[in-house]
Structure formats: C-alpha cells, structure tokens
Amino acid sequence: MSADLSYPAAPFSEAAEQLRTEVRAFLAEELAGVPPLVRAKSWNGFDAAFSRKLGARGWIGMTWPTQYGGHARSNAERYVVVEETLASGAPVAAHWIADRQSGPLLLRYGTEAQKQRYLPGMAAGETYTCIGMSEPDVGSDLAAVRTRAEPVEGGFRINGTKLWTTNAHNAQFMLLFCRTSGTPADRHKGTSQILVDLSLPGIDIRPITDLAGERHFNEVVFDDAFVPADALIGAEGNGWEQVMSELAYERSGPERFLSSMALLVEMTRLLGTTPGDAAEAAVGRLVAHLMTLRRMSRGVAAMLENKQDAGLHATIVKDLGALFEQEIPDIARQLIAVAPNAPATREFGKLLAYTVASVPAFSLRGGTREILRGIIARGLGLR
C-alpha cells in the first residue's frame, strides 16, 4: 500500500457537546409536528427562513474568521450542528453548499474583495450557491470538462452545459468548474473555477424531475454568458487543484451516511421494544455501520482542520456511506410488512417509497461509485 488509511480520532470538545444540547432544543421546537416524509428530504429541503434562523444563531460559517461574518468556532462545533440538523431531518438545502464548500474554497483561494463580498451573506444564510461540475457525456470524469470560459477583454465568455446541478434554480451563484485554455485532451491542465452570478444574461436553468417527482436537479446552459474578470476564483489554470480540495469537503460529511436516517428512525420505532432476533440483528448491524462511518467522517474533519490531505479518506467515507444509505430501505422492506390501507404502516409506506425512489442518486452525487473506487485503487497503489 502507498497510503496511510488510518483515521485520526476527533478530539473531544466540551464546548461542542454543550452546543449539541442547545442545537437539539432548537430543532425540537422548529421541527415539532414535521412528519417523517418531510424530514426525509433534509439536505434537499429548501427553506430560506430556516437557513436565516441558523445564520442568526451563528450556526453557518461557524469556523470562518469573524471579519467575514464567521464565528471563529471549532470544527468540532460545526460538525455537531451539521450532524444534528441532518439527523433530525432539518431543511438545510438553502445554505448547504455555501457552508460546506463554496465558503471554505473562497477562504482558501479567493481575493480579499471576494471574501468581503460573498462570505457575510453566506454566513447569514442569505447567499446561496450551487456547484457546476458534472456535464452531459462526462459525468464524474471532471478532467473531461468541456464547458469553456474564453478569456476576453474585461472577463470571460462562457459556453457549455452543466448537468445534475442541485438547486441551481434557487441559488444566486454557481461555482463553475470550466476550461479556460487547451482542450479536454489536456485533462487537468487549463481548468479554472469561476463564481458565476446566475442572474446574468446568457444562462438558461432547465428543470430535471427526479424519480420521486421532485425538482432538485437542473441542466444549466451557458450561451455566450459574460462574467467579469473578478469572478475568477484563485489562479487561472489552477482549477484542478482547487476542485480536488473542494471535493474533500463534499465527500466526507455526515450527509454521506444520514440521507436515509428518517427511514431508519421510523423503522426502529415501528419494530418497538420486542422486535425479534432477526430484526435485532439487522438493526444492530446498521447501527454499528453508522457508528463506524461517523467515526471515519469525524476523523476526516479532524484531518481537514489540521490542513492534512484527506482526499482519499473522504472518498472512502463517501463510497461506504452510499452503500449504507442504500441498504436501509432494503432492510426496512424485509422487516416491516407495509399494507397500503393499514393505518399503522400507511405513513411509513410513503416514507419507504420516497426513500426507495431517492437512493439511486446516493451513489451518483459527489462522484459515481466506479469513479470513486478508481480513485481509491490509485491511492492504494493498485492501479
């Protein structure tokens, strides 16, 4: 093996555990009466008012410097807020991408003017971003990107298409990964990142309806869209290095194993206190997997806080997390007989149906399973 795959233990933080109590009390009040089916949507649930409430409490941009609207709190405290909001099924989609990766990317690579302009709104839960990575016929092979931002006088002229762009129809800005020089044959060379104002002319956001009949995804078409030069994030041509650092944030968080949490909670509730040996074994195995993934995810968070390269570790969390999330509805169907007209299981049946329709996307978002396992194999020196 050519890589150290040990996951460091996340340090205990008394402040973080005190915060957990506060967050749980807030969520219990905010989500009182919200049915499991709505909670199941969590990080696809767009609620601007809820995001503003989190921002007002200082629970977005928690680790960012105070001069940019952040709160200079620990990564452990931020992890508590993310974990608790997802586990409870809170609607976090509005601020999610900005808090998780667009903000940290700007902190690392952005100019002072960019930080001052964008970060305070993100931390307040009022500025929303989406990610322009995947493309038609490209998928998770980011190095094959074809969307082009041609340098012109005063800025860039963008042409191309982005696909599966979550919440582009609700976001004000897109963090666009594109090619500013060369061709797709150059692979990692000649790529850049640009923060695009989605209200500009020449940008068409088209809905994509998922299997559950909902709109989270979009196709975004750029037709000679002009953006000013100061929209460039970092150095022109440094896009590949930047996007790889961004993906470590995207692939390692609790969202990679908590997407089916509402179903797991309801399944456990219905099984009751005497579920039988088979159900006890199945739920026990799921909980053991959940605790292991949580330990790994918190280890990646510790690595990121210590400025260590966590790309491979994050990729493993993402791959194993998707397997766990996709397994839960299969086990639920085996353990609980759902009769459409039975009052005891009617709502559970709706929740199960929604989760079954949602799980195919779990192994696509953040990188397809095949791409991720290729990355893991390369990191282990196996290819």
PDB file of N, CA and C in Angstrom, residues 184-228:
ATOM      1  N   PRO A 184     -10.152  19.216 -23.819  1.00  0.00           N
ATOM      2  CA  PRO A 184     -10.330  18.108 -22.875  1.00  0.00           C
ATOM      3  C   PRO A 184      -9.196  17.090 -22.906  1.00  0.00           C
ATOM      4  N   ALA A 185      -8.485  17.024 -24.012  1.00  0.00           N
ATOM      5  CA  ALA A 185      -7.350  16.100 -24.093  1.00  0.00           C
ATOM      6  C   ALA A 185      -6.229  16.487 -23.129  1.00  0.00           C
ATOM      7  N   ASP A 186      -6.222  17.748 -22.704  1.00  0.00           N
ATOM      8  CA  ASP A 186      -5.202  18.205 -21.756  1.00  0.00           C
ATOM      9  C   ASP A 186      -5.488  17.758 -20.329  1.00  0.00           C
ATOM     10  N   ARG A 187      -6.690  17.193 -20.140  1.00  0.00           N
ATOM     11  CA  ARG A 187      -7.085  16.687 -18.841  1.00  0.00           C
ATOM     12  C   ARG A 187      -7.017  17.760 -17.746  1.00  0.00           C
ATOM     13  N   HIS A 188      -6.093  17.646 -16.810  1.00  0.00           N
ATOM     14  CA  HIS A 188      -6.081  18.525 -15.639  1.00  0.00           C
ATOM     15  C   HIS A 188      -5.584  19.933 -15.943  1.00  0.00           C
ATOM     16  N   LYS A 189      -4.904  20.112 -17.037  1.00  0.00           N
ATOM     17  CA  LYS A 189      -4.347  21.424 -17.357  1.00  0.00           C
ATOM     18  C   LYS A 189      -5.414  22.342 -17.948  1.00  0.00           C
ATOM     19  N   GLY A 190      -5.264  23.626 -17.712  1.00  0.00           N
ATOM     20  CA  GLY A 190      -6.126  24.617 -18.363  1.00  0.00           C
ATOM     21  C   GLY A 190      -7.507  24.754 -17.782  1.00  0.00           C
ATOM     22  N   THR A 191      -7.756  24.215 -16.559  1.00  0.00           N
ATOM     23  CA  THR A 191      -9.074  24.340 -15.937  1.00  0.00           C
ATOM     24  C   THR A 191      -9.049  25.428 -14.863  1.00  0.00           C
ATOM     25  N   SER A 192     -10.205  26.032 -14.644  1.00  0.00           N
ATOM     26  CA  SER A 192     -10.317  27.123 -13.674  1.00  0.00           C
ATOM     27  C   SER A 192     -11.668  27.056 -12.982  1.00  0.00           C
ATOM     28  N   GLN A 193     -11.831  27.861 -11.944  1.00  0.00           N
ATOM     29  CA  GLN A 193     -13.107  27.984 -11.248  1.00  0.00           C
ATOM     30  C   GLN A 193     -13.552  29.442 -11.269  1.00  0.00           C
ATOM     31  N   ILE A 194     -14.828  29.627 -11.540  1.00  0.00           N
ATOM     32  CA  ILE A 194     -15.395  30.968 -11.658  1.00  0.00           C
ATOM     33  C   ILE A 194     -16.699  31.000 -10.868  1.00  0.00           C
ATOM     34  N   LEU A 195     -16.880  32.040 -10.063  1.00  0.00           N
ATOM     35  CA  LEU A 195     -18.122  32.215  -9.318  1.00  0.00           C
ATOM     36  C   LEU A 195     -19.072  33.046 -10.181  1.00  0.00           C
ATOM     37  N   VAL A 196     -20.087  32.388 -10.719  1.00  0.00           N
ATOM     38  CA  VAL A 196     -20.960  32.991 -11.724  1.00  0.00           C
ATOM     39  C   VAL A 196     -22.255  33.479 -11.094  1.00  0.00           C
ATOM     40  N   ASP A 197     -22.588  34.723 -11.342  1.00  0.00           N
ATOM     41  CA  ASP A 197     -23.879  35.286 -10.955  1.00  0.00           C
ATOM     42  C   ASP A 197     -24.937  34.714 -11.904  1.00  0.00           C
ATOM     43  N   LEU A 198     -25.855  33.910 -11.388  1.00  0.00           N
ATOM     44  CA  LEU A 198     -26.810  33.197 -12.236  1.00  0.00           C
ATOM     45  C   LEU A 198     -27.914  34.094 -12.789  1.00  0.00           C
ATOM     46  N   SER A 199     -27.941  35.360 -12.395  1.00  0.00           N
ATOM     47  CA  SER A 199     -28.935  36.279 -12.955  1.00  0.00           C
ATOM     48  C   SER A 199     -28.442  36.935 -14.249  1.00  0.00           C
ATOM     49  N   LEU A 200     -27.203  36.676 -14.630  1.00  0.00           N
ATOM     50  CA  LEU A 200     -26.634  37.295 -15.824  1.00  0.00           C
ATOM     51  C   LEU A 200     -27.297  36.785 -17.101  1.00  0.00           C
ATOM     52  N   PRO A 201     -27.324  37.584 -18.165  1.00  0.00           N
ATOM     53  CA  PRO A 201     -27.861  37.118 -19.445  1.00  0.00           C
ATOM     54  C   PRO A 201     -27.031  35.956 -19.991  1.00  0.00           C
ATOM     55  N   GLY A 202     -27.689  35.119 -20.798  1.00  0.00           N
ATOM     56  CA  GLY A 202     -26.993  34.017 -21.443  1.00  0.00           C
ATOM     57  C   GLY A 202     -26.945  32.746 -20.619  1.00  0.00           C
ATOM     58  N   ILE A 203     -27.724  32.685 -19.520  1.00  0.00           N
ATOM     59  CA  ILE A 203     -27.748  31.499 -18.663  1.00  0.00           C
ATOM     60  C   ILE A 203     -29.179  30.982 -18.579  1.00  0.00           C
ATOM     61  N   ASP A 204     -29.379  29.743 -18.989  1.00  0.00           N
ATOM     62  CA  ASP A 204     -30.707  29.123 -19.007  1.00  0.00           C
ATOM     63  C   ASP A 204     -30.712  27.943 -18.047  1.00  0.00           C
ATOM     64  N   ILE A 205     -31.543  28.013 -17.008  1.00  0.00           N
ATOM     65  CA  ILE A 205     -31.621  26.954 -15.996  1.00  0.00           C
ATOM     66  C   ILE A 205     -32.879  26.127 -16.257  1.00  0.00           C
ATOM     67  N   ARG A 206     -32.682  24.863 -16.618  1.00  0.00           N
ATOM     68  CA  ARG A 206     -33.783  23.991 -17.024  1.00  0.00           C
ATOM     69  C   ARG A 206     -33.996  22.892 -15.990  1.00  0.00           C
ATOM     70  N   PRO A 207     -35.254  22.636 -15.589  1.00  0.00           N
ATOM     71  CA  PRO A 207     -35.502  21.657 -14.519  1.00  0.00           C
ATOM     72  C   PRO A 207     -35.303  20.213 -14.972  1.00  0.00           C
ATOM     73  N   ILE A 208     -34.872  19.376 -14.039  1.00  0.00           N
ATOM     74  CA  ILE A 208     -34.829  17.928 -14.209  1.00  0.00           C
ATOM     75  C   ILE A 208     -35.630  17.329 -13.060  1.00  0.00           C
ATOM     76  N   THR A 209     -36.682  16.579 -13.360  1.00  0.00           N
ATOM     77  CA  THR A 209     -37.516  15.961 -12.342  1.00  0.00           C
ATOM     78  C   THR A 209     -36.964  14.583 -11.996  1.00  0.00           C
ATOM     79  N   ASP A 210     -36.805  14.307 -10.697  1.00  0.00           N
ATOM     80  CA  ASP A 210     -36.222  13.029 -10.288  1.00  0.00           C
ATOM     81  C   ASP A 210     -37.297  11.947 -10.175  1.00  0.00           C
ATOM     82  N   LEU A 211     -36.871  10.726  -9.764  1.00  0.00           N
ATOM     83  CA  LEU A 211     -37.791   9.593  -9.689  1.00  0.00           C
ATOM     84  C   LEU A 211     -38.901   9.813  -8.670  1.00  0.00           C
ATOM     85  N   ALA A 212     -38.645  10.658  -7.677  1.00  0.00           N
ATOM     86  CA  ALA A 212     -39.657  10.947  -6.668  1.00  0.00           C
ATOM     87  C   ALA A 212     -40.620  12.041  -7.115  1.00  0.00           C
ATOM     88  N   GLY A 213     -40.437  12.528  -8.348  1.00  0.00           N
ATOM     89  CA  GLY A 213     -41.310  13.561  -8.879  1.00  0.00           C
ATOM     90  C   GLY A 213     -40.984  14.954  -8.406  1.00  0.00           C
ATOM     91  N   GLU A 214     -39.773  15.155  -7.883  1.00  0.00           N
ATOM     92  CA  GLU A 214     -39.392  16.448  -7.348  1.00  0.00           C
ATOM     93  C   GLU A 214     -38.272  17.071  -8.165  1.00  0.00           C
ATOM     94  N   ARG A 215     -38.128  18.385  -8.003  1.00  0.00           N
ATOM     95  CA  ARG A 215     -37.084  19.105  -8.727  1.00  0.00           C
ATOM     96  C   ARG A 215     -36.007  19.570  -7.758  1.00  0.00           C
ATOM     97  N   HIS A 216     -34.884  18.900  -7.828  1.00  0.00           N
ATOM     98  CA  HIS A 216     -33.677  19.357  -7.157  1.00  0.00           C
ATOM     99  C   HIS A 216     -32.578  19.616  -8.180  1.00  0.00           C
ATOM    100  N   PHE A 217     -32.559  18.764  -9.201  1.00  0.00           N
ATOM    101  CA  PHE A 217     -31.524  18.840 -10.224  1.00  0.00           C
ATOM    102  C   PHE A 217     -31.916  19.800 -11.349  1.00  0.00           C
ATOM    103  N   ASN A 218     -30.898  20.272 -12.050  1.00  0.00           N
ATOM    104  CA  ASN A 218     -31.114  21.165 -13.178  1.00  0.00           C
ATOM    105  C   ASN A 218     -30.048  20.943 -14.250  1.00  0.00           C
ATOM    106  N   GLU A 219     -30.414  21.298 -15.459  1.00  0.00           N
ATOM    107  CA  GLU A 219     -29.448  21.453 -16.543  1.00  0.00           C
ATOM    108  C   GLU A 219     -29.243  22.960 -16.720  1.00  0.00           C
ATOM    109  N   VAL A 220     -27.993  23.402 -16.710  1.00  0.00           N
ATOM    110  CA  VAL A 220     -27.683  24.828 -16.822  1.00  0.00           C
ATOM    111  C   VAL A 220     -26.875  25.043 -18.093  1.00  0.00           C
ATOM    112  N   VAL A 221     -27.441  25.833 -19.014  1.00  0.00           N
ATOM    113  CA  VAL A 221     -26.827  26.064 -20.321  1.00  0.00           C
ATOM    114  C   VAL A 221     -26.273  27.488 -20.387  1.00  0.00           C
ATOM    115  N   PHE A 222     -25.002  27.591 -20.744  1.00  0.00           N
ATOM    116  CA  PHE A 222     -24.339  28.889 -20.914  1.00  0.00           C
ATOM    117  C   PHE A 222     -24.199  29.184 -22.408  1.00  0.00           C
ATOM    118  N   ASP A 223     -24.752  30.291 -22.836  1.00  0.00           N
ATOM    119  CA  ASP A 223     -24.703  30.687 -24.244  1.00  0.00           C
ATOM    120  C   ASP A 223     -24.127  32.095 -24.332  1.00  0.00           C
ATOM    121  N   ASP A 224     -22.802  32.170 -24.514  1.00  0.00           N
ATOM    122  CA  ASP A 224     -22.100  33.453 -24.575  1.00  0.00           C
ATOM    123  C   ASP A 224     -22.361  34.314 -23.342  1.00  0.00           C
ATOM    124  N   ALA A 225     -22.399  33.680 -22.183  1.00  0.00           N
ATOM    125  CA  ALA A 225     -22.595  34.427 -20.927  1.00  0.00           C
ATOM    126  C   ALA A 225     -21.282  35.101 -20.542  1.00  0.00           C
ATOM    127  N   PHE A 226     -21.335  36.396 -20.332  1.00  0.00           N
ATOM    128  CA  PHE A 226     -20.123  37.148 -19.976  1.00  0.00           C
ATOM    129  C   PHE A 226     -20.063  37.355 -18.467  1.00  0.00           C
ATOM    130  N   VAL A 227     -18.889  37.050 -17.877  1.00  0.00           N
ATOM    131  CA  VAL A 227     -18.658  37.340 -16.467  1.00  0.00           C
ATOM    132  C   VAL A 227     -17.394  38.191 -16.357  1.00  0.00           C
ATOM    133  N   PRO A 228     -17.359  39.109 -15.407  1.00  0.00           N
ATOM    134  CA  PRO A 228     -16.182  39.977 -15.265  1.00  0.00           C
ATOM    135  C   PRO A 228     -14.969  39.202 -14.751  1.00  0.00           C
TER     136      PRO A 228
END
